[in-house]
Short mmCIF file of C-alpha atoms in Angstrom, two decimals:
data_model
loop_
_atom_site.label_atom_id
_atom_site.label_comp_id
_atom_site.label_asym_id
_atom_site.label_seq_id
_atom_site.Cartn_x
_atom_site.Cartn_y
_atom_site.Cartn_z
CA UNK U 1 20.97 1.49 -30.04
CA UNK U 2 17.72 -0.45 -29.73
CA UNK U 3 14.67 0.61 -28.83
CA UNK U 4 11.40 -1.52 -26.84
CA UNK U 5 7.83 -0.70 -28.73
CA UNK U 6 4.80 -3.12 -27.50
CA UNK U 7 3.13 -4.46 -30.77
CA UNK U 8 -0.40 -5.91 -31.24
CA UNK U 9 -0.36 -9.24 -32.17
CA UNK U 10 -3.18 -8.88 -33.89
CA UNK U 11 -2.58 -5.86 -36.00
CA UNK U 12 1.08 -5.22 -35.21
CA UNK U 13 -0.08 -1.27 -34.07
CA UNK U 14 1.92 0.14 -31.03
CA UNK U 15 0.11 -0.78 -27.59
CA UNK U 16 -0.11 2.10 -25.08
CA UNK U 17 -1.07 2.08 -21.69
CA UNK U 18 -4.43 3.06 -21.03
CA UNK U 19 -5.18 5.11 -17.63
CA UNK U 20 -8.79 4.49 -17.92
CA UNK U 21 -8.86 0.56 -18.41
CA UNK U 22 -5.37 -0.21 -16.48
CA UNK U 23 -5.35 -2.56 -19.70
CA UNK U 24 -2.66 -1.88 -22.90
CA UNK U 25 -4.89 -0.75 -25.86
CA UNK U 26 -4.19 -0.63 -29.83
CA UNK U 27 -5.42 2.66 -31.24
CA UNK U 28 -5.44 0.98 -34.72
CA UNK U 29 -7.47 -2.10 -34.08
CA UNK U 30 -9.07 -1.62 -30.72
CA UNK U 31 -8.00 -4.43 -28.96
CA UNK U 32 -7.48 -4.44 -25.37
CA UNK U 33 -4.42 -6.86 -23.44
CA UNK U 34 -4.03 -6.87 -19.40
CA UNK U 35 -0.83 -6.83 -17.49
CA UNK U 36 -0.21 -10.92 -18.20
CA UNK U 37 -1.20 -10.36 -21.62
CA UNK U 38 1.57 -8.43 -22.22
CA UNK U 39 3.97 -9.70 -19.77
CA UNK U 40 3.49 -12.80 -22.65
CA UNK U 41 4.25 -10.71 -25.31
CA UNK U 42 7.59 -9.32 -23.83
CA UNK U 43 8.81 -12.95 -22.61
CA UNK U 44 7.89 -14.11 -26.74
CA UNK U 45 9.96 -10.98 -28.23
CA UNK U 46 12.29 -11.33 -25.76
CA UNK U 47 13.00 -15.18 -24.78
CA UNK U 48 16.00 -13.76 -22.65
CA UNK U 49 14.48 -11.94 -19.27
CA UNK U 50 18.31 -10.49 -18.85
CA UNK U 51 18.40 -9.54 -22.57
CA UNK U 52 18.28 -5.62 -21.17
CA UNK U 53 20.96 -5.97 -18.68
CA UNK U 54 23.45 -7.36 -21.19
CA UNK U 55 23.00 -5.04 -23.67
CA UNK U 56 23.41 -2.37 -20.82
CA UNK U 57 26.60 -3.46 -19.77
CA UNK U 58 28.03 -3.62 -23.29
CA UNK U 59 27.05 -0.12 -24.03
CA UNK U 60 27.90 1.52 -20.69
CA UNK U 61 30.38 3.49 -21.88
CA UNK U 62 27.88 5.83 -23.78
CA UNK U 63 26.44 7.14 -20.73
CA UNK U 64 28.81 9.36 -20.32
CA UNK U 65 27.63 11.32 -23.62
CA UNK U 66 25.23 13.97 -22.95
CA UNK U 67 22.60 13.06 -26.30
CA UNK U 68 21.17 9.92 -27.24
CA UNK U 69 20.22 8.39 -30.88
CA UNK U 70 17.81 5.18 -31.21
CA UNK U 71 15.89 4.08 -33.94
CA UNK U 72 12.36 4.13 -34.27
CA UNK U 73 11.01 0.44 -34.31
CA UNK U 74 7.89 1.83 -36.56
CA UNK U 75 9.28 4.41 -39.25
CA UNK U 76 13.35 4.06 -39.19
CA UNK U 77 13.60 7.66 -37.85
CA UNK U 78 16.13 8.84 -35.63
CA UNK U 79 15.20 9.48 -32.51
CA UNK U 80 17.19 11.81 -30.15
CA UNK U 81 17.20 12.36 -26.54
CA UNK U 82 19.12 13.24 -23.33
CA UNK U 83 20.74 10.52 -21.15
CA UNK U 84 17.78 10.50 -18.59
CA UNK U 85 14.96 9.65 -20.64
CA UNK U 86 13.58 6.42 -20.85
CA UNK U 87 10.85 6.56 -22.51
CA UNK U 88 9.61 9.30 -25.54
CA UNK U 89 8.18 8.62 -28.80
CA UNK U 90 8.91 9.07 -32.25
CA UNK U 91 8.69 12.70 -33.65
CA UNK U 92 7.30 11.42 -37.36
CA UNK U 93 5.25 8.93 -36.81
CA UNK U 94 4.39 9.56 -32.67
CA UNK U 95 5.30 5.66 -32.19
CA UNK U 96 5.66 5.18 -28.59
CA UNK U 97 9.55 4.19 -27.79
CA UNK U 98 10.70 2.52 -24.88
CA UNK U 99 14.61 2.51 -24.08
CA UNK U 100 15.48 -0.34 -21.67
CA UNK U 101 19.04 0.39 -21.42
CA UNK U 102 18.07 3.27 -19.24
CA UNK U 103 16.35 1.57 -17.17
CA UNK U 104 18.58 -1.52 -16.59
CA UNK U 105 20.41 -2.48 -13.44
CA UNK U 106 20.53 0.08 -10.60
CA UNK U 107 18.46 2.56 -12.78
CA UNK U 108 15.51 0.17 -12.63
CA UNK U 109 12.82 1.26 -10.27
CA UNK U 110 11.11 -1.19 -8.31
CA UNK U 111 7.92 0.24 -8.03
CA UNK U 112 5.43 2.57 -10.32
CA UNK U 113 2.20 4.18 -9.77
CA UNK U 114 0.30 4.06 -13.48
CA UNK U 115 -1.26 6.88 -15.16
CA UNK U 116 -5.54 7.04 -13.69
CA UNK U 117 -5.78 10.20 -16.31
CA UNK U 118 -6.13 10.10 -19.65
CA UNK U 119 -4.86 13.39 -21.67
CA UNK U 120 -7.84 14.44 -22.34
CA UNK U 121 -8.78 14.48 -19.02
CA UNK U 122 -5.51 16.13 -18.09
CA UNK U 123 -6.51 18.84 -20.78
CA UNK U 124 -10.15 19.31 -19.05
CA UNK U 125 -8.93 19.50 -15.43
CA UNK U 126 -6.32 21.55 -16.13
CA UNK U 127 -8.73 24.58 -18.40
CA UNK U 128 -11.44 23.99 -15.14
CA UNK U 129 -8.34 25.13 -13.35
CA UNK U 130 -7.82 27.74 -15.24
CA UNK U 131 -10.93 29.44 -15.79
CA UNK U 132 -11.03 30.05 -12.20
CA UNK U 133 -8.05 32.36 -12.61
CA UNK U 134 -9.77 35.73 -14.52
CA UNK U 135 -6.45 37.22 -14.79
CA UNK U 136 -4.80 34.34 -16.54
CA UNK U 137 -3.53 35.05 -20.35
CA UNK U 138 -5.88 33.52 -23.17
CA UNK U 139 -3.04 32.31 -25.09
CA UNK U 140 -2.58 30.12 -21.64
CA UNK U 141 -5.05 27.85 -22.99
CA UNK U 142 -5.00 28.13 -26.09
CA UNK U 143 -4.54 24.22 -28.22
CA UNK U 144 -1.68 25.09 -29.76
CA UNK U 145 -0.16 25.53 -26.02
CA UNK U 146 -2.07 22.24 -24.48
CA UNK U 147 -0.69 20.56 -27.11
CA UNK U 148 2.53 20.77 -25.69
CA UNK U 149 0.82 19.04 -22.41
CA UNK U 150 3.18 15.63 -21.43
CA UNK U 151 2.51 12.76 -19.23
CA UNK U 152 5.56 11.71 -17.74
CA UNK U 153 6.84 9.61 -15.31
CA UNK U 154 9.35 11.14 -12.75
CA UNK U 155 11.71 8.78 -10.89
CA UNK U 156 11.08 9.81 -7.26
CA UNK U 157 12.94 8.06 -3.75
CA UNK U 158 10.72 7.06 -0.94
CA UNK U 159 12.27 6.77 2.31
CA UNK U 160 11.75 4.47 5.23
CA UNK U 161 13.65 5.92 8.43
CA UNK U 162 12.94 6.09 12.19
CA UNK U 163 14.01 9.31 14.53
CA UNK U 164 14.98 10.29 17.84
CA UNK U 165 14.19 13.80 19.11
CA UNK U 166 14.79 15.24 22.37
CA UNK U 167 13.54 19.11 23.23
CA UNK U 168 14.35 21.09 26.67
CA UNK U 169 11.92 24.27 26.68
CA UNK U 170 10.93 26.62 29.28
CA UNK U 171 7.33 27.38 30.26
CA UNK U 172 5.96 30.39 31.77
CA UNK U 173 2.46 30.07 33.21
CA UNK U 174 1.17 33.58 34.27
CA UNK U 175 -1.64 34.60 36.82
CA UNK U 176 -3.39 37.95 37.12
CA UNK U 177 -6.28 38.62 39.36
CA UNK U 178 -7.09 41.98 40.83
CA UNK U 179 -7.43 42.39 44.97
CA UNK U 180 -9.00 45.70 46.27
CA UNK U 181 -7.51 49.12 44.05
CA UNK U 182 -4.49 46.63 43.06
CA UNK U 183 -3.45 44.19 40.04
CA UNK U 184 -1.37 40.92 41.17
CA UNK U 185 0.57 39.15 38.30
CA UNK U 186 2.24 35.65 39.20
CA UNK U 187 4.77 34.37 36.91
CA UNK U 188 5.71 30.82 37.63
CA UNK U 189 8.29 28.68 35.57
CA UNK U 190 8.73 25.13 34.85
CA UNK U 191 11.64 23.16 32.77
CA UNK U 192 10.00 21.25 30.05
CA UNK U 193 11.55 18.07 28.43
CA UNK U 194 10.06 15.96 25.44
CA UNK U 195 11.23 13.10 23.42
CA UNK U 196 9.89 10.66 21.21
CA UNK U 197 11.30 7.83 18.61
CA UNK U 198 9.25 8.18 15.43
CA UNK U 199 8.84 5.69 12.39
CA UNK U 200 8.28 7.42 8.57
CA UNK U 201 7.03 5.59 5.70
CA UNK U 202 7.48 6.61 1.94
CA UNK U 203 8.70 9.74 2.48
CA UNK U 204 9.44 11.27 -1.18
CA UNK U 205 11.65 13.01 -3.00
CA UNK U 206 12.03 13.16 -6.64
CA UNK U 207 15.66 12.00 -8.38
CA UNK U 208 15.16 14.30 -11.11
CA UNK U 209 17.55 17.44 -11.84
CA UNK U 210 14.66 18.76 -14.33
CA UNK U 211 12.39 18.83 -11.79
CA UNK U 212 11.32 21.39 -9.35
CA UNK U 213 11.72 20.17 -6.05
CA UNK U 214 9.10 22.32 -4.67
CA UNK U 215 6.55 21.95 -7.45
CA UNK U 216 6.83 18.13 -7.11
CA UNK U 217 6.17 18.41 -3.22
CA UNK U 218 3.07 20.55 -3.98
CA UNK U 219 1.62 17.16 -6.09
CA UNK U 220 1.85 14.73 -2.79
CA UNK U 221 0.40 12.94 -1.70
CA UNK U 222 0.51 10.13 -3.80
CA UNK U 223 -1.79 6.56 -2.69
CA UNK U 224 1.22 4.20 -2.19
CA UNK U 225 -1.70 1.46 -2.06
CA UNK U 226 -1.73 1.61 -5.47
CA UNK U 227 1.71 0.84 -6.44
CA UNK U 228 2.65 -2.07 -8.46
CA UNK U 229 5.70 -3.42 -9.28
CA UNK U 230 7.69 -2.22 -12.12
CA UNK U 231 7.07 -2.79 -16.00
CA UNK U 232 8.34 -1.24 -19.01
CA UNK U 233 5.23 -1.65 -20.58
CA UNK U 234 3.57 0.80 -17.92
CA UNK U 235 5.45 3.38 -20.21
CA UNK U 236 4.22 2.74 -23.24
CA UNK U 237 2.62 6.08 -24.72
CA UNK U 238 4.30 8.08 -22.16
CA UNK U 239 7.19 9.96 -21.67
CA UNK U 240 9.83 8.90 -18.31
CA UNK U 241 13.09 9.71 -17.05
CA UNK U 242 15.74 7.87 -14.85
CA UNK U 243 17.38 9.37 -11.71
CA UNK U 244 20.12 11.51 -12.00
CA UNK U 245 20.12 12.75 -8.79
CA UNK U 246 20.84 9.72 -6.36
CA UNK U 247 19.61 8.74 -3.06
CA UNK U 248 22.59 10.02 -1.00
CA UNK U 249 22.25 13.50 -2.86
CA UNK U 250 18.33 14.16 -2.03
CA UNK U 251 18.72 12.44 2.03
CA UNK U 252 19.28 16.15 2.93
CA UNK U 253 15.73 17.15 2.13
CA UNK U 254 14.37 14.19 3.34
CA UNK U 255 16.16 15.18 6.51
CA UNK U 256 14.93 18.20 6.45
CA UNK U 257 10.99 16.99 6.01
CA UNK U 258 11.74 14.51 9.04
CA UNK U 259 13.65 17.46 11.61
CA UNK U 260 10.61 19.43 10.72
CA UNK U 261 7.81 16.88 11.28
CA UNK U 262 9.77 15.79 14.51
CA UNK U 263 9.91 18.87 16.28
CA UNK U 264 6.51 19.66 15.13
CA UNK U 265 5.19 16.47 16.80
CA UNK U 266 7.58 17.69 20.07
CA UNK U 267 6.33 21.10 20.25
CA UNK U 268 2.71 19.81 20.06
CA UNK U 269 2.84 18.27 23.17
CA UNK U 270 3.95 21.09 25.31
CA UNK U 271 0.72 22.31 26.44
CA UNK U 272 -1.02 24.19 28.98
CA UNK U 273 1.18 27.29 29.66
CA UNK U 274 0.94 30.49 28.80
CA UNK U 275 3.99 30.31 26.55
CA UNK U 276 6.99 28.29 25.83
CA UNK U 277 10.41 29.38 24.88
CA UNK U 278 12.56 26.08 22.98
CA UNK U 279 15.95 26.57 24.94
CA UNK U 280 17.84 23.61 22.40
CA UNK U 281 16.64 20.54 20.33
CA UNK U 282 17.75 17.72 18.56
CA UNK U 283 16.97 14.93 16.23
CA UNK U 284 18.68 11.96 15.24
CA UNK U 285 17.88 9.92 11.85
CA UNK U 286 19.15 6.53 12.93
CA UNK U 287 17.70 3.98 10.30
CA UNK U 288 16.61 4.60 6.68
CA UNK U 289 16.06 2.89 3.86
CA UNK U 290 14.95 4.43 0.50
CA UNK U 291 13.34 2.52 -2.71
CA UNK U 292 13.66 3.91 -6.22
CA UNK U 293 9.98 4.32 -7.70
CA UNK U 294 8.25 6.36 -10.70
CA UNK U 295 5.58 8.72 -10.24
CA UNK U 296 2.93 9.90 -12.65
CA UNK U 297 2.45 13.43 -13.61
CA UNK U 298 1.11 15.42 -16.05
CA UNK U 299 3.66 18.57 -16.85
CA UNK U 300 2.97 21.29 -18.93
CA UNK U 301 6.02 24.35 -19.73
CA UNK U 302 4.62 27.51 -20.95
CA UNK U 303 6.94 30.29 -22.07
CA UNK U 304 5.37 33.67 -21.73
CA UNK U 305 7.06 36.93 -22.41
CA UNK U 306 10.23 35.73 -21.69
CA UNK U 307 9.60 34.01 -18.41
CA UNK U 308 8.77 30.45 -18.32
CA UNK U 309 5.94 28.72 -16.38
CA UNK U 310 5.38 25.59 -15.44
CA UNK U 311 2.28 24.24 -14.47
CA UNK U 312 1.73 20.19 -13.42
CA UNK U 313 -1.34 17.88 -12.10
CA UNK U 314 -0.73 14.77 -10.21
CA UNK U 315 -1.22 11.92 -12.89
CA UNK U 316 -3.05 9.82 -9.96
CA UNK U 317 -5.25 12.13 -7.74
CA UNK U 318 -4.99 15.07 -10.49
CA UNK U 319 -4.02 17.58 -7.86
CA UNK U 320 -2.98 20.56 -9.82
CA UNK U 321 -0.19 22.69 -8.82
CA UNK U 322 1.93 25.70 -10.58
CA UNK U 323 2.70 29.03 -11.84
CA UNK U 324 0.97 31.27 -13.70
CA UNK U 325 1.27 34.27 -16.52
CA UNK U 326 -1.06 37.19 -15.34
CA UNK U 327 -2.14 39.56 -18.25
CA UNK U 328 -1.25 42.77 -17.56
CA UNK U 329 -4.06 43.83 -20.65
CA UNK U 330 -6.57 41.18 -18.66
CA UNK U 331 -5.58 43.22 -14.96
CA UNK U 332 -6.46 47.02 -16.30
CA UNK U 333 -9.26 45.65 -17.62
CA UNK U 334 -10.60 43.83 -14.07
CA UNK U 335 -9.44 47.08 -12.30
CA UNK U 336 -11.36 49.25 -14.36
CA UNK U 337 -14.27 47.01 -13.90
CA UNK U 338 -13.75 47.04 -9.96
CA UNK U 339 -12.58 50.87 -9.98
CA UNK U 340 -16.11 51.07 -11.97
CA UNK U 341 -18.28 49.31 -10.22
CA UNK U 342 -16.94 51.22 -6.85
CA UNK U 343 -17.35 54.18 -8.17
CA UNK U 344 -21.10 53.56 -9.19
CA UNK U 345 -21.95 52.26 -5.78
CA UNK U 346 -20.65 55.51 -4.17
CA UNK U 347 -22.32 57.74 -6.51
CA UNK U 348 -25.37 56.09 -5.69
CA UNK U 349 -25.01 56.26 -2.33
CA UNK U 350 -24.32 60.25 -2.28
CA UNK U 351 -27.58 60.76 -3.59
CA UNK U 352 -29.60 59.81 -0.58
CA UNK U 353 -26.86 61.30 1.74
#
């Protein structure tokens, strides 16, 4: 099965997208190619824009088998994956491999948001991060560990959809005043009706079964202004993955996110009583629309002691977000420091008692 690898015309090295320069760079000879550039390139390697499509329909029948084998464009090496990536590179000789076939026909995304951080910089934020945490385990941050630091690109839905919500509440507004050696309370009641049609724009949620759902949430927002449309060679020296969870399957927690913002926006405008008891509600997603779009991040799985962490940064904004592995050793040793330090204040303070 083929395999898509950028190549310098120049020096025939492996381009890879550059988060710094938003240009395509050649680690071997240093020269730098914008978005047309290469756009030219493609079209010359590739006279046939449909080229990808065809060979996806002949070869449809392997996506029903779980691995994947391609061959390295650079070295000849094997390379194996899972049916969702799209993008990986070669384990000898780290030659970034694209895989058009996976993202051909419905699995192509329309948009993508490109990589603004570099791995390096990924690296730096991410031990800033974690020096802030006293309790967090050396080995955490060790290089062997950040080595295992990815950038990938995680196929996410945004949705478009409007809403109708309707809620009947009762509020109490209460009076107290006090009239010779007696206390008057007043309790009045009023019936309380709201409803509003609301409009939501790029709503996301990401397509990905390896993905946590949460963890991805915690990395919005993303800056939708900087979306382009979609290129394979945005990929290039990068890791990606299709969809394998489709649009229909996620709509649930996009309902979800629009219920709760709805009746949030409902509740909020029941104001001035003393308090307000929601007797029913509803909302109704009429309209929606979602587009299929990849989203950078910057993911990094750490094993510790059994249990596995994951920790990720929003390749974009570099909003960090995860779990971490506290060190028990690392915790007596901050307790006994506290339990110390406590200890010396009081004994100090006894002596002038």
């Amino acid at each position: 099965m083929a395999i898509v690898t950028y190549k310098c015309p120049n020096c025939g090295g492996a381009l890879e997208f550059n988060a710094d320069s938003q240009n395509w760079k050649c680690e071997f000879c240093l020269s730098d190619f914008n978005n047309e550039e290469v756009k030219a390139l493609a079209n010359d390697e590739n006279p046939k824009d449909d080229s990808f499509e065809q060979q996806a329909s002949q070869e449809d029948t392997e996506f029903a088998e779980k691995a994947r084998v391609y061959s390295c464009t650079s070295c000849g090496a094997e390379i194996v994956t899972d049916e969702t990536t799209a993008a990986t590179f070669c384990y000898y000789c780290h030659n970034p491999a694209i895989i058009p076939k996976q993202l051909s026909g419905e699995y192509r995304p329309a948009k993508v948001i490109p990589f603004k951080f570099k791995k390096e910089a990924a690296r730096d934020i991410f031990i800033k991060w974690c020096k802030k945490k006293p309790l967090l385990s050396r080995q955490f941050t060790s290089n062997s560990q950040l080595e295992l630091l990815s950038g990938i690109y995680i196929p996410f839905w945004l949705f478009d959809c409007e809403a109708r919500g309707k809620i009947n509440a009762e509020g109490r507004k209460v009076r107290t005043w006090v009239s010779g050696n007696k206390r008057y309370t007043e309790t009045k009641y009023y019936d309380v009706t709201r409803a509003a049609t609301t409009s939501f724009s790029g709503i996301p949620a990401d397509g990905s079964k390896k993905a946590d759902d949460r963890l991805m949430e915690t990395l919005e927002p993303y800056d939708y202004s900087q979306m382009v449309d979609f290129s394979m060679s945005y990929l290039s020296g990068y890791m990606a993955e299709k969809y394998d969870v489709d649009k229909e399957a996620v709509f649930g927690r996009i309902s979800e996110r629009v219920n709760g913002y709805t009746d949030t926006l409902l509740r909020n405008t029941i104001q001035g009583y003393s308090s307000v008891t929601v007797r029913n509600s509803g909302i109704d997603i009429y309209k929606s629309e979602a587009a299929y779009v990849l989203l950078p991040a910057w993911i990094f799985t750490y094993n510790y002691k059994g249990k596995t962490y994951v920790f990720a940064m929003n390749g974009q904004t570099g909003k960090i977000a995860g779990s971490l592995p506290l060190s028990k050793a690392r915790m007596a040793a901050w307790f006994g420091i506290i339990s110390g330090l406590v200890f010396g204040i009081l004994s100090i303070g006894g002596m002038f008692l």
